[in-house]
XYZ file of C-alpha atoms in Angstrom:
727
model
C -89.452 24.421 17.465
C -91.676 25.183 15.112
C -90.706 26.426 11.737
C -91.584 29.707 10.728
C -94.590 29.117 8.357
C -93.495 29.696 4.753
C -95.680 32.037 4.130
C -93.916 34.193 6.203
C -90.766 35.859 4.636
C -88.198 37.328 6.395
C -86.472 40.921 4.722
C -83.527 41.549 7.318
C -82.284 45.027 6.280
C -79.716 47.702 7.106
C -81.599 50.789 8.633
C -81.283 53.772 5.995
C -79.893 51.600 3.322
C -80.931 52.438 -0.283
C -80.082 48.804 -1.126
C -82.028 47.541 1.310
C -84.564 49.504 0.128
C -84.990 48.529 -3.285
C -84.430 44.750 -2.340
C -87.890 45.207 0.716
C -89.617 47.052 -2.711
C -88.627 44.123 -5.158
C -89.722 41.601 -2.242
C -92.917 43.433 -1.852
C -94.048 43.131 -5.495
C -92.861 39.958 -5.473
C -95.024 38.866 -2.565
C -97.811 40.755 -2.839
C -98.657 40.182 0.743
C -101.650 41.175 3.164
C -100.081 42.030 5.400
C -96.625 43.888 6.200
C -94.774 44.059 9.721
C -92.126 46.678 10.272
C -89.611 47.010 13.026
C -91.116 50.248 15.334
C -93.385 50.666 18.635
C -96.518 48.817 18.160
C -98.179 52.490 19.784
C -97.745 54.530 16.511
C -99.913 51.891 14.350
C -102.671 54.271 13.951
C -100.313 57.164 12.710
C -98.993 54.391 9.938
C -102.336 56.202 7.814
C -101.048 59.632 7.754
C -97.551 58.030 5.206
C -99.183 59.359 2.592
C -99.382 63.226 4.155
C -95.561 62.994 5.017
C -92.421 64.250 3.162
C -89.146 62.917 4.438
C -87.300 62.686 6.161
C -89.463 62.209 9.032
C -89.448 60.689 12.537
C -92.197 58.950 14.771
C -92.281 60.753 17.941
C -93.241 59.191 21.078
C -93.704 60.463 24.382
C -94.770 60.286 27.818
C -97.882 61.825 28.347
C -97.336 62.198 31.897
C -93.489 63.363 31.150
C -93.648 64.368 27.554
C -90.051 65.695 27.947
C -89.328 61.752 28.299
C -89.290 60.980 24.453
C -87.465 59.216 21.872
C -87.687 59.387 17.904
C -87.733 56.636 14.929
C -86.711 58.602 12.053
C -87.189 57.361 8.445
C -85.495 58.849 5.463
C -86.911 58.384 1.671
C -84.318 55.641 1.556
C -85.207 54.252 4.573
C -86.311 50.569 3.780
C -88.817 50.590 6.654
C -89.962 53.725 4.930
C -90.721 51.775 2.072
C -92.578 49.375 2.840
C -94.588 51.753 4.517
C -94.980 53.726 1.232
C -96.353 50.372 -0.531
C -98.320 49.373 1.923
C -100.166 52.512 2.161
C -100.099 52.807 -2.372
C -101.955 49.340 -2.190
C -103.953 49.415 0.541
C -102.138 46.634 2.278
C -102.584 46.865 6.106
C -98.774 47.170 8.153
C -98.224 47.199 11.646
C -95.341 48.228 14.215
C -93.533 44.878 15.817
C -90.750 45.949 18.434
C -90.957 46.587 22.354
C -93.550 49.062 23.071
C -92.615 52.801 23.253
C -93.034 52.768 26.787
C -90.657 50.044 27.347
C -87.990 52.200 25.872
C -88.836 55.586 27.224
C -86.296 55.988 30.362
C -86.696 53.034 31.260
C -83.371 51.469 33.067
C -83.607 47.945 31.222
C -80.706 45.549 31.907
C -78.037 46.550 29.989
C -76.453 44.228 27.118
C -73.104 42.895 26.904
C -70.937 44.497 24.422
C -72.348 44.514 21.301
C -70.160 42.915 17.918
C -70.865 45.079 14.790
C -72.472 41.751 12.468
C -71.074 44.396 9.094
C -67.747 44.383 10.781
C -67.449 40.621 10.439
C -68.899 39.433 7.537
C -66.770 42.473 6.039
C -63.622 41.398 7.570
C -64.147 38.355 6.320
C -64.888 39.298 2.593
C -61.400 41.512 3.245
C -63.388 44.454 3.490
C -61.816 46.992 6.464
C -64.921 49.038 6.333
C -68.209 47.311 6.640
C -69.954 50.179 5.249
C -67.908 49.448 1.990
C -68.715 45.770 2.212
C -72.189 46.251 2.318
C -72.751 49.138 -0.542
C -70.349 46.643 -3.006
C -72.911 43.739 -1.805
C -76.625 45.470 -1.345
C -76.370 48.949 -1.929
C -74.898 47.733 -5.685
C -77.015 45.201 -6.360
C -79.418 46.093 -8.596
C -80.454 42.609 -10.180
C -81.102 38.928 -9.151
C -84.257 37.517 -7.168
C -85.263 40.027 -4.170
C -86.463 36.953 -1.949
C -82.990 34.888 -2.580
C -80.927 38.250 -1.133
C -83.184 38.196 1.578
C -82.453 35.251 2.240
C -78.708 34.919 1.761
C -78.695 38.018 4.731
C -80.932 35.670 7.114
C -78.430 32.805 7.067
C -75.192 35.203 7.105
C -76.645 36.491 10.378
C -77.847 33.449 11.389
C -74.115 31.821 11.452
C -72.999 35.167 13.121
C -75.630 34.740 15.737
C -74.597 30.839 16.136
C -70.979 32.297 17.094
C -71.502 35.183 19.128
C -74.579 34.000 21.149
C -73.016 35.177 24.603
C -72.707 39.221 22.630
C -77.034 38.911 22.564
C -78.161 40.619 25.706
C -81.572 40.417 27.706
C -83.279 43.263 25.660
C -82.482 42.501 22.397
C -83.978 38.877 23.189
C -87.194 40.515 24.586
C -87.191 42.546 21.379
C -87.070 39.620 19.119
C -90.149 38.173 21.651
C -92.255 40.825 21.199
C -91.759 40.420 17.279
C -92.743 36.875 17.604
C -95.480 37.820 19.420
C -96.587 40.366 16.515
C -96.358 37.697 13.872
C -98.447 35.237 15.643
C -100.935 37.953 16.077
C -100.521 38.320 12.263
C -101.030 34.701 11.407
C -103.911 34.658 13.225
C -105.732 37.921 11.223
C -104.874 36.583 7.511
C -104.430 33.598 5.861
C -102.050 35.103 3.364
C -98.431 36.072 2.579
C -96.826 38.327 5.808
C -93.938 40.225 4.905
C -91.755 41.265 8.060
C -89.206 44.035 7.547
C -86.328 43.949 10.621
C -82.959 44.869 10.887
C -80.742 41.699 9.651
C -79.413 41.329 13.006
C -82.881 40.005 14.173
C -84.032 37.902 11.189
C -82.375 34.826 12.977
C -84.142 34.774 15.731
C -87.567 35.131 14.167
C -86.969 32.222 11.892
C -88.728 29.758 14.868
C -91.682 30.032 16.899
C -90.990 28.807 20.644
C -93.958 28.773 22.574
C -96.179 31.469 23.993
C -95.125 30.959 27.267
C -91.709 31.252 26.686
C -92.091 34.475 24.767
C -94.410 35.589 27.412
C -92.131 35.418 30.358
C -89.459 36.948 28.777
C -91.779 40.033 28.019
C -93.336 39.857 31.681
C -92.465 43.097 34.018
C -91.986 45.779 30.688
C -92.631 48.822 32.176
C -96.615 50.111 31.513
C -97.484 53.805 30.786
C -99.509 56.158 28.920
C -97.767 56.676 25.745
C -98.563 59.456 22.796
C -97.469 60.138 19.637
C -96.952 62.142 16.508
C -94.910 62.301 12.976
C -92.390 65.311 12.992
C -90.168 66.609 10.086
C -86.455 64.784 10.728
C -83.392 66.268 8.714
C -80.157 64.568 7.051
C -78.002 66.021 9.642
C -80.123 64.598 12.033
C -79.699 61.153 10.164
C -76.030 61.196 10.176
C -74.163 59.323 12.938
C -72.203 62.980 13.376
C -75.569 64.205 14.573
C -76.303 62.213 17.544
C -78.661 59.399 16.144
C -76.894 56.080 17.234
C -78.410 54.263 15.047
C -77.506 56.996 11.637
C -75.214 56.907 8.941
C -72.326 59.218 7.994
C -73.794 60.186 4.627
C -77.634 60.561 4.775
C -76.931 62.860 1.602
C -75.111 60.453 -0.625
C -77.274 57.718 0.290
C -80.746 59.723 -0.980
C -78.688 60.568 -4.157
C -78.350 56.797 -4.696
C -81.642 56.481 -4.081
C -82.907 59.268 -6.463
C -80.928 58.456 -9.092
C -80.977 54.957 -8.933
C -83.497 54.091 -12.332
C -81.082 56.345 -14.439
C -77.786 55.142 -13.696
C -76.285 58.361 -13.531
C -75.859 58.633 -10.311
C -71.626 59.689 -10.359
C -71.716 61.748 -13.292
C -74.888 63.784 -11.648
C -72.885 64.036 -8.164
C -70.146 65.643 -9.789
C -72.726 68.193 -11.465
C -74.397 68.869 -8.135
C -70.935 68.976 -6.475
C -69.841 71.691 -8.970
C -72.718 73.633 -8.308
C -71.760 73.820 -5.105
C -68.488 75.155 -5.373
C -69.441 77.829 -8.326
C -72.069 79.357 -5.134
C -69.084 79.765 -3.426
C -66.892 81.611 -6.386
C -64.761 78.777 -6.534
C -63.443 77.735 -9.715
C -65.533 74.055 -10.769
C -66.069 73.649 -14.574
C -67.595 70.957 -16.339
C -64.636 69.979 -18.238
C -63.101 69.071 -14.241
C -66.495 67.223 -13.410
C -65.513 64.842 -16.487
C -62.325 64.271 -15.419
C -63.437 63.438 -11.894
C -66.011 61.022 -13.163
C -63.392 59.023 -15.057
C -61.058 59.230 -12.521
C -63.653 57.815 -9.895
C -64.193 55.318 -11.965
C -60.752 54.102 -12.724
C -60.251 54.079 -9.010
C -63.312 52.241 -8.687
C -61.575 49.017 -10.910
C -58.046 49.753 -9.541
C -60.284 48.380 -6.238
C -62.513 45.475 -7.962
C -65.243 47.795 -7.233
C -68.321 47.057 -9.660
C -69.039 51.028 -9.198
C -67.321 53.911 -7.313
C -68.885 54.668 -4.073
C -68.543 57.186 -1.396
C -64.796 56.710 -1.279
C -64.286 56.966 -4.442
C -65.844 59.897 -5.382
C -64.411 61.817 -2.293
C -61.034 61.060 -3.350
C -61.694 61.801 -6.659
C -63.697 65.228 -5.734
C -60.828 66.473 -3.749
C -57.840 65.549 -6.543
C -59.663 67.399 -9.289
C -62.359 69.340 -8.263
C -60.745 70.751 -5.025
C -57.383 70.562 -6.225
C -55.816 68.469 -2.890
C -57.488 71.375 -0.658
C -59.728 70.060 2.352
C -61.333 72.881 3.210
C -64.138 73.294 -0.313
C -64.183 69.262 -0.041
C -65.464 70.079 3.812
C -67.604 71.996 2.294
C -69.322 69.349 -0.541
C -69.321 66.597 2.244
C -71.169 69.438 4.551
C -73.905 70.528 1.870
C -73.809 66.724 -0.046
C -72.442 64.021 1.403
C -74.606 64.685 4.620
C -77.060 67.727 3.522
C -79.591 69.454 5.545
C -82.870 68.610 3.719
C -85.977 68.821 6.084
C -88.980 66.736 5.986
C -92.333 67.886 6.018
C -95.301 66.799 7.786
C -99.233 66.948 6.472
C -101.573 69.315 8.449
C -103.663 66.557 8.887
C -101.198 64.704 10.878
C -102.644 64.793 14.666
C -100.582 67.430 16.697
C -101.044 69.230 20.335
C -102.689 72.288 19.870
C -99.499 74.414 20.828
C -97.659 72.846 17.628
C -100.438 73.645 15.662
C -100.222 77.160 16.768
C -96.619 77.495 16.651
C -96.956 76.399 13.051
C -99.514 79.089 12.461
C -97.202 81.606 13.519
C -94.470 80.266 11.153
C -96.747 80.287 8.508
C -98.227 84.413 9.335
C -94.889 85.490 10.061
C -92.807 84.179 7.241
C -90.834 82.257 9.406
C -90.159 78.761 8.072
C -88.245 76.025 10.298
C -85.385 75.151 8.219
C -82.616 73.047 9.053
C -79.777 75.154 7.546
C -78.729 78.288 10.200
C -79.947 81.584 8.919
C -78.960 85.119 10.284
C -82.619 87.567 10.966
C -81.985 91.309 11.615
C -85.211 92.162 12.983
C -86.710 96.238 12.998
C -88.973 96.389 16.366
C -90.519 99.172 14.694
C -91.876 97.162 11.986
C -94.874 94.979 13.056
C -94.056 91.565 11.350
C -90.551 91.726 12.915
C -91.971 92.720 16.659
C -94.097 89.653 16.011
C -91.353 87.526 15.040
C -88.816 88.536 18.114
C -91.974 88.010 20.804
C -91.954 84.687 19.211
C -88.594 83.722 19.374
C -88.286 85.301 22.837
C -91.631 83.334 23.907
C -90.238 80.176 22.583
C -86.931 80.418 24.573
C -89.081 80.669 27.646
C -90.643 77.887 26.590
C -87.028 76.012 26.144
C -87.229 75.900 22.665
C -84.302 77.223 21.332
C -85.175 78.221 17.413
C -83.797 81.492 18.214
C -80.549 82.310 19.713
C -80.257 86.420 19.743
C -76.540 87.962 18.057
C -75.178 90.130 20.963
C -72.273 90.147 18.729
C -74.232 93.172 16.144
C -74.582 96.332 18.108
C -77.662 97.642 16.187
C -79.268 100.055 18.925
C -82.273 100.363 20.886
C -84.793 99.569 17.994
C -82.827 96.263 15.989
C -82.391 92.826 17.066
C -80.157 89.839 15.540
C -80.966 86.411 15.999
C -79.526 83.120 14.530
C -82.212 80.743 14.288
C -81.696 77.267 12.940
C -84.724 74.629 13.645
C -83.546 70.955 14.467
C -86.163 68.551 14.460
C -84.921 67.593 18.286
C -87.023 70.460 19.119
C -90.190 68.694 18.649
C -89.738 67.180 22.160
C -89.384 70.773 23.443
C -92.861 71.588 21.964
C -94.340 68.266 22.729
C -93.213 69.168 26.718
C -94.136 72.581 26.647
C -98.169 71.429 25.647
C -98.625 70.691 29.167
C -98.792 74.674 29.818
C -101.246 75.495 26.893
C -102.389 75.167 23.996
C -100.879 78.161 22.340
C -97.357 79.714 22.639
C -98.609 82.828 24.319
C -100.922 80.828 27.381
C -97.690 78.475 27.921
C -95.413 81.449 28.050
C -97.411 83.348 30.301
C -98.047 80.392 32.316
C -94.264 79.748 32.567
C -93.533 83.141 33.785
C -95.838 83.436 36.522
C -94.439 80.057 38.054
C -90.966 81.325 38.175
C -91.970 84.511 39.242
C -93.804 82.635 41.649
C -91.013 80.389 43.014
C -88.295 82.967 42.710
C -86.185 83.927 45.652
C -83.169 85.888 44.306
C -83.246 89.854 42.724
C -81.374 88.872 39.959
C -83.145 85.984 39.130
C -86.148 88.137 39.680
C -84.574 90.534 37.487
C -84.181 88.095 34.790
C -87.864 86.743 34.813
C -88.889 90.658 34.419
C -86.912 90.991 31.715
C -87.951 87.669 29.640
C -91.762 89.166 30.515
C -91.171 92.481 28.817
C -89.429 91.248 25.885
C -92.407 88.793 25.472
C -94.622 91.116 25.614
C -97.494 89.635 28.452
C -98.653 92.467 30.689
C -99.936 89.898 33.521
C -96.346 88.399 33.209
C -94.778 91.453 33.455
C -97.107 92.652 36.672
C -96.052 88.955 38.004
C -92.318 89.631 37.677
C -92.372 93.137 38.767
C -94.004 91.886 42.099
C -91.575 89.032 42.847
C -88.817 91.634 41.834
C -90.031 93.621 44.867
C -90.829 90.462 47.017
C -86.955 89.540 46.452
C -85.299 92.758 46.928
C -87.145 93.459 50.022
C -85.615 90.050 51.913
C -82.352 91.314 50.505
C -79.725 92.522 52.245
C -76.610 91.322 50.503
C -75.112 94.359 48.035
C -73.511 92.102 45.952
C -77.301 90.468 45.231
C -78.700 93.055 44.593
C -76.292 94.887 42.186
C -76.154 91.770 40.266
C -79.536 92.309 39.063
C -78.875 95.742 37.720
C -77.878 94.686 34.475
C -81.137 92.404 33.565
C -83.150 95.222 34.723
C -81.150 98.499 32.887
C -81.758 96.868 29.797
C -85.511 95.820 30.789
C -85.902 99.523 31.614
C -83.627 100.405 28.125
C -85.946 98.470 25.970
C -89.104 98.302 28.191
C -90.813 101.486 25.938
C -89.872 99.569 22.745
C -91.710 95.905 23.885
C -95.186 98.739 25.041
C -93.963 98.612 28.696
C -94.054 101.843 30.727
C -89.999 102.263 31.457
C -90.403 104.679 34.414
C -92.132 102.128 36.744
C -88.521 99.639 35.580
C -86.919 102.573 36.282
C -88.074 103.073 40.193
C -87.014 99.705 40.648
C -83.682 99.927 39.240
C -83.405 103.246 41.124
C -84.395 101.571 44.828
C -81.629 98.867 44.015
C -78.977 101.149 43.158
C -79.424 103.007 46.085
C -79.643 100.211 48.268
C -76.487 98.421 46.897
C -74.828 101.789 46.934
C -75.021 101.901 50.178
C -74.388 98.607 51.290
C -71.221 98.680 49.520
C -68.254 99.921 51.229
C -68.977 97.410 53.983
C -69.446 94.571 52.050
C -65.867 94.867 50.537
C -64.271 94.767 53.968
C -63.444 91.154 55.700
C -64.091 89.368 52.502
C -62.604 86.478 51.059
C -60.725 85.840 47.606
C -63.241 84.410 45.849
C -66.252 87.115 47.097
C -63.667 89.551 46.073
C -64.449 88.638 43.241
C -68.045 88.330 42.670
C -67.828 92.014 44.351
C -65.921 93.189 41.027
C -68.257 91.332 39.056
C -71.089 93.175 40.464
C -69.205 96.675 40.172
C -68.754 96.732 36.647
C -72.102 95.419 36.088
C -73.841 97.965 38.370
C -71.712 100.520 36.689
C -72.793 99.952 33.421
C -76.236 99.951 34.625
C -75.896 102.874 36.242
C -74.732 104.525 32.915
C -77.489 103.158 31.001
C -80.367 103.688 32.934
C -79.730 105.533 35.860
C -80.683 109.663 36.498
C -78.310 111.954 37.903
C -78.921 111.910 41.139
C -78.400 107.974 41.669
C -75.004 108.020 39.491
C -74.208 110.542 41.945
C -75.249 108.247 44.607
C -73.143 105.320 43.175
C -69.908 107.539 42.296
C -70.364 108.465 46.151
C -69.820 104.789 47.333
C -67.185 104.087 44.785
C -65.662 106.801 46.078
C -65.752 105.771 49.993
C -64.542 102.054 48.670
C -61.373 103.778 47.421
C -60.987 105.519 50.575
C -61.387 102.779 52.860
C -58.182 100.920 54.023
C -59.690 97.901 55.407
C -61.265 97.033 51.866
C -59.985 93.973 49.760
C -57.997 95.435 47.319
C -59.181 93.819 44.406
C -62.668 95.790 44.570
C -60.645 99.404 45.472
C -58.472 98.986 42.381
C -61.241 98.035 40.230
C -63.127 101.061 41.939
C -60.602 102.814 41.444
C -60.274 102.398 37.912
C -63.875 103.055 36.887
C -63.471 106.446 38.733
C -60.107 107.112 36.691
C -62.144 106.575 33.424
C -65.243 108.427 34.158
C -62.842 111.721 34.936
C -64.426 111.422 38.809
C -60.260 110.786 39.452
C -57.601 113.111 38.575
C -54.086 111.036 38.274
C -52.620 113.153 41.361
C -55.407 111.298 43.258
C -55.443 107.949 41.471
C -51.174 108.029 41.937
C -51.655 108.658 45.606
C -54.388 105.739 46.306
C -51.666 103.476 44.266
C -48.805 104.556 46.570
C -50.644 104.253 49.121
C -51.825 100.794 48.407
C -48.402 99.450 46.580
C -47.141 100.339 50.102
C -48.823 97.961 51.911
C -47.305 94.381 51.366
C -50.342 92.233 51.870
C -52.896 93.618 49.582
C -50.849 95.602 47.325
C -51.177 92.637 44.597
C -54.609 92.426 44.639
C -55.189 96.132 44.101
C -52.745 96.400 41.630
C -54.594 93.564 39.472
C -58.384 95.258 40.290
C -57.027 98.154 38.697
C -55.176 96.630 35.483
C -58.599 95.279 34.900
C -60.095 96.423 31.382
C -58.103 97.941 28.544
C -54.666 99.036 29.106
C -54.935 102.456 26.681
C -55.155 104.690 29.514
C -52.622 103.441 31.422
C -50.219 103.539 28.506
C -50.940 106.975 28.090
C -49.713 108.137 31.556
C -46.510 107.388 32.555
C -47.076 108.410 36.494
C -49.350 106.132 36.611
C -47.196 103.297 34.510
C -43.692 104.370 36.262
C -45.861 104.001 39.834
C -46.899 100.703 39.042
C -43.492 99.734 37.158
C -41.898 100.779 40.403
C -43.601 98.420 42.358
C -43.172 95.393 39.962
C -39.431 95.975 40.399
C -39.259 95.876 43.726
C -40.406 92.792 44.124
C -38.673 89.870 45.181
C -38.453 86.747 43.048
C -40.296 84.626 44.963
C -43.270 87.749 45.306
C -42.763 88.644 41.781
C -44.312 84.383 40.879
C -46.393 84.762 43.545
C -47.960 87.997 41.899
C -48.014 86.525 38.299
C -50.806 84.319 38.063
C -53.402 87.330 39.026
C -51.286 89.759 36.999
C -51.986 87.412 34.307
C -55.587 87.176 34.798
C -56.112 90.738 34.803
C -53.572 91.458 31.885
C -55.575 89.251 29.800
C -58.608 91.381 28.611
C -55.754 93.590 27.092
C -56.010 93.725 23.514
C -52.689 92.556 21.157
C -52.001 95.924 20.774
C -52.234 97.747 24.264
C -50.121 94.305 25.318
C -47.148 94.606 22.767
C -47.415 98.378 23.934
C -46.607 97.894 27.161
C -44.147 95.076 26.265
C -41.949 97.524 24.395
C -42.030 100.510 26.731
C -41.025 98.082 29.059
C -38.315 96.912 26.995
C -36.794 100.203 25.817
C -36.987 101.210 29.766
C -39.797 103.174 29.182
C -41.054 102.569 32.887
C -37.756 103.836 35.103
C -35.837 101.170 35.478
C -33.082 102.090 37.584
C -30.137 101.514 40.063
C -30.297 103.282 43.705
C -28.104 105.871 42.085
C -30.524 106.779 39.736
C -28.273 105.351 36.410
C -30.150 102.746 33.990
C -29.894 99.516 35.571
C -29.410 97.440 32.126
C -29.517 93.685 34.123
C -32.206 94.566 36.070
C -34.363 95.870 32.998
C -33.137 92.514 30.885
C -34.579 90.460 33.765
C -37.909 92.555 34.473
C -38.553 92.793 30.606
C -38.348 88.696 30.388
C -40.998 88.836 33.319
C -43.092 91.221 32.105
C -43.071 89.213 28.143
C -44.035 86.249 29.660
C -47.084 87.613 31.407
C -47.957 89.546 28.477
C -47.460 86.650 26.413
C -48.862 84.434 28.341
C -52.705 86.661 29.230
C -52.751 86.595 24.993
C -52.585 82.331 24.918
């Protein structure tokens, strides 16, 4: 088999390795090639010219034009060897092309899986006496700042050649196809230039490129690859996404550390600077970290490296020294250093001249205008909707959520009133795929959102889903979408006959009514729809609770709670009365399932529509019925225990029912009751437990005397019930 011509130099690298990046730069300066080939998708060749407009970390985003959500990323950090090769070619005016399988063969393709792969670095590290391949590579390459870079590249290739020969059965069909495509690109390069060619590829692939089989042999390997039209662009990336913990399979665990090594390589002060930065991180959190402690940490890291025979401290030594000296042996401050420095959240930038979809350009324009930059660090936002800028920010975040770009997450834990919102915003680079997918719907964020909402309104079939579409349309402040969603709601409501379905739509609709005026929508038009659903749901409620199974009863309880809250928020007195009468009918219906009947009794009691005498009578009637007593009590107990604990008569009724249960019946009731009291606060559970333990529930023998053994047994049962609910 013909050998690769000598004018082609193979630079086998470790992806995202700073030592490999230095080796590549030094080799390129030595070779001064006429052509540079880099592992990557060939469809991205036209994007190389924009390298000068990028600030890493960045990634190539390639997606299927027919299905933009089918996409893949090729990330690069400033310390990635491939990135440094691109920068060298850009600054020296040397053409650069990508050499690997086309992205079209990768996106969504079901390729024959490779066998269980061998870790080449792990094998070499084990042979050298290292238990960690990362540390071995650091010692051999990352800390190698001298010597002939071409000799180093040759040594890496020879080591990998030996491994490939030993583990030949671990090389799968996809790897062989990739390498066949790389050789095809090399052949084309040999025809185009007469001078040196540099090939930057993963070290594992270098041995397969040392020889050139026949063209027909490689063509045979590449036959039948998927074909599709692919588009691409550059997008910002982050250190968090580069980290292995961030989900990128070919990533590294410490991108922040490697960025630091790259930045401080020439100065030679990587370790002292690292501890200085660690002290800054700790002091920012009001933790003690003095200059003297940083000096001591440097000494300890150097000593650890010397004891282990390492050329200089690596991440392991630095972390151990930080833990011992800066963090006082505590893991919590070390985790802070790890997150902010070892990983980091540096986010790259993409220049205005880089091609992107009109929708992506519109989003960037809105981010600049609203002073809402994309950041990889989570940020808390409090928006006052009476201010134009804050209202526009809210509209943008809501519209993006409709487009499945989850940049912002509403913070529902902070009650701020009608005119204020709280958001948590954090930009994940993978959201670029969602932006690319949304571009099919329109050229602007507003137009795309409106089209999506129109489509949802046209296809929705359930009342609750239609109410959700209306909620989003009002929040996005898109009048045409509001009209379409309102029609969809009317259509679905007209076809609905199930009380649960009608009532389940009320929470979204009530929120829409409440906030409609803030969003420029007439709330009275929305209130009419709410009243119609509430009236129809109220009429059908009692009948809907008869003859149902336990699962349906659970759905009914959820609908009851939702309708009760909605009626209180947005209904007028007439419809509140209508709803109250429906609950009263349900409470008086002996044939109703105990769970919704008990819950309705509790809601009426809390609202003051049933006094203690009437509640006690209904409870007594329920607990006198063996079949439905547990369900009724379970429904009644849900919610807060404050009113129950304050009313001795009701407490005694339930207590008396519990004490009268046989051991078998009590065991059957425990799972339901435990679920019912799970909403009780810890203080409420403690209060009820103390009342039972002290005899506050009236536990007596048949002659009215206190029954101590019975009290102890019941106390143990109830304490177990309450403690179990708290777990």
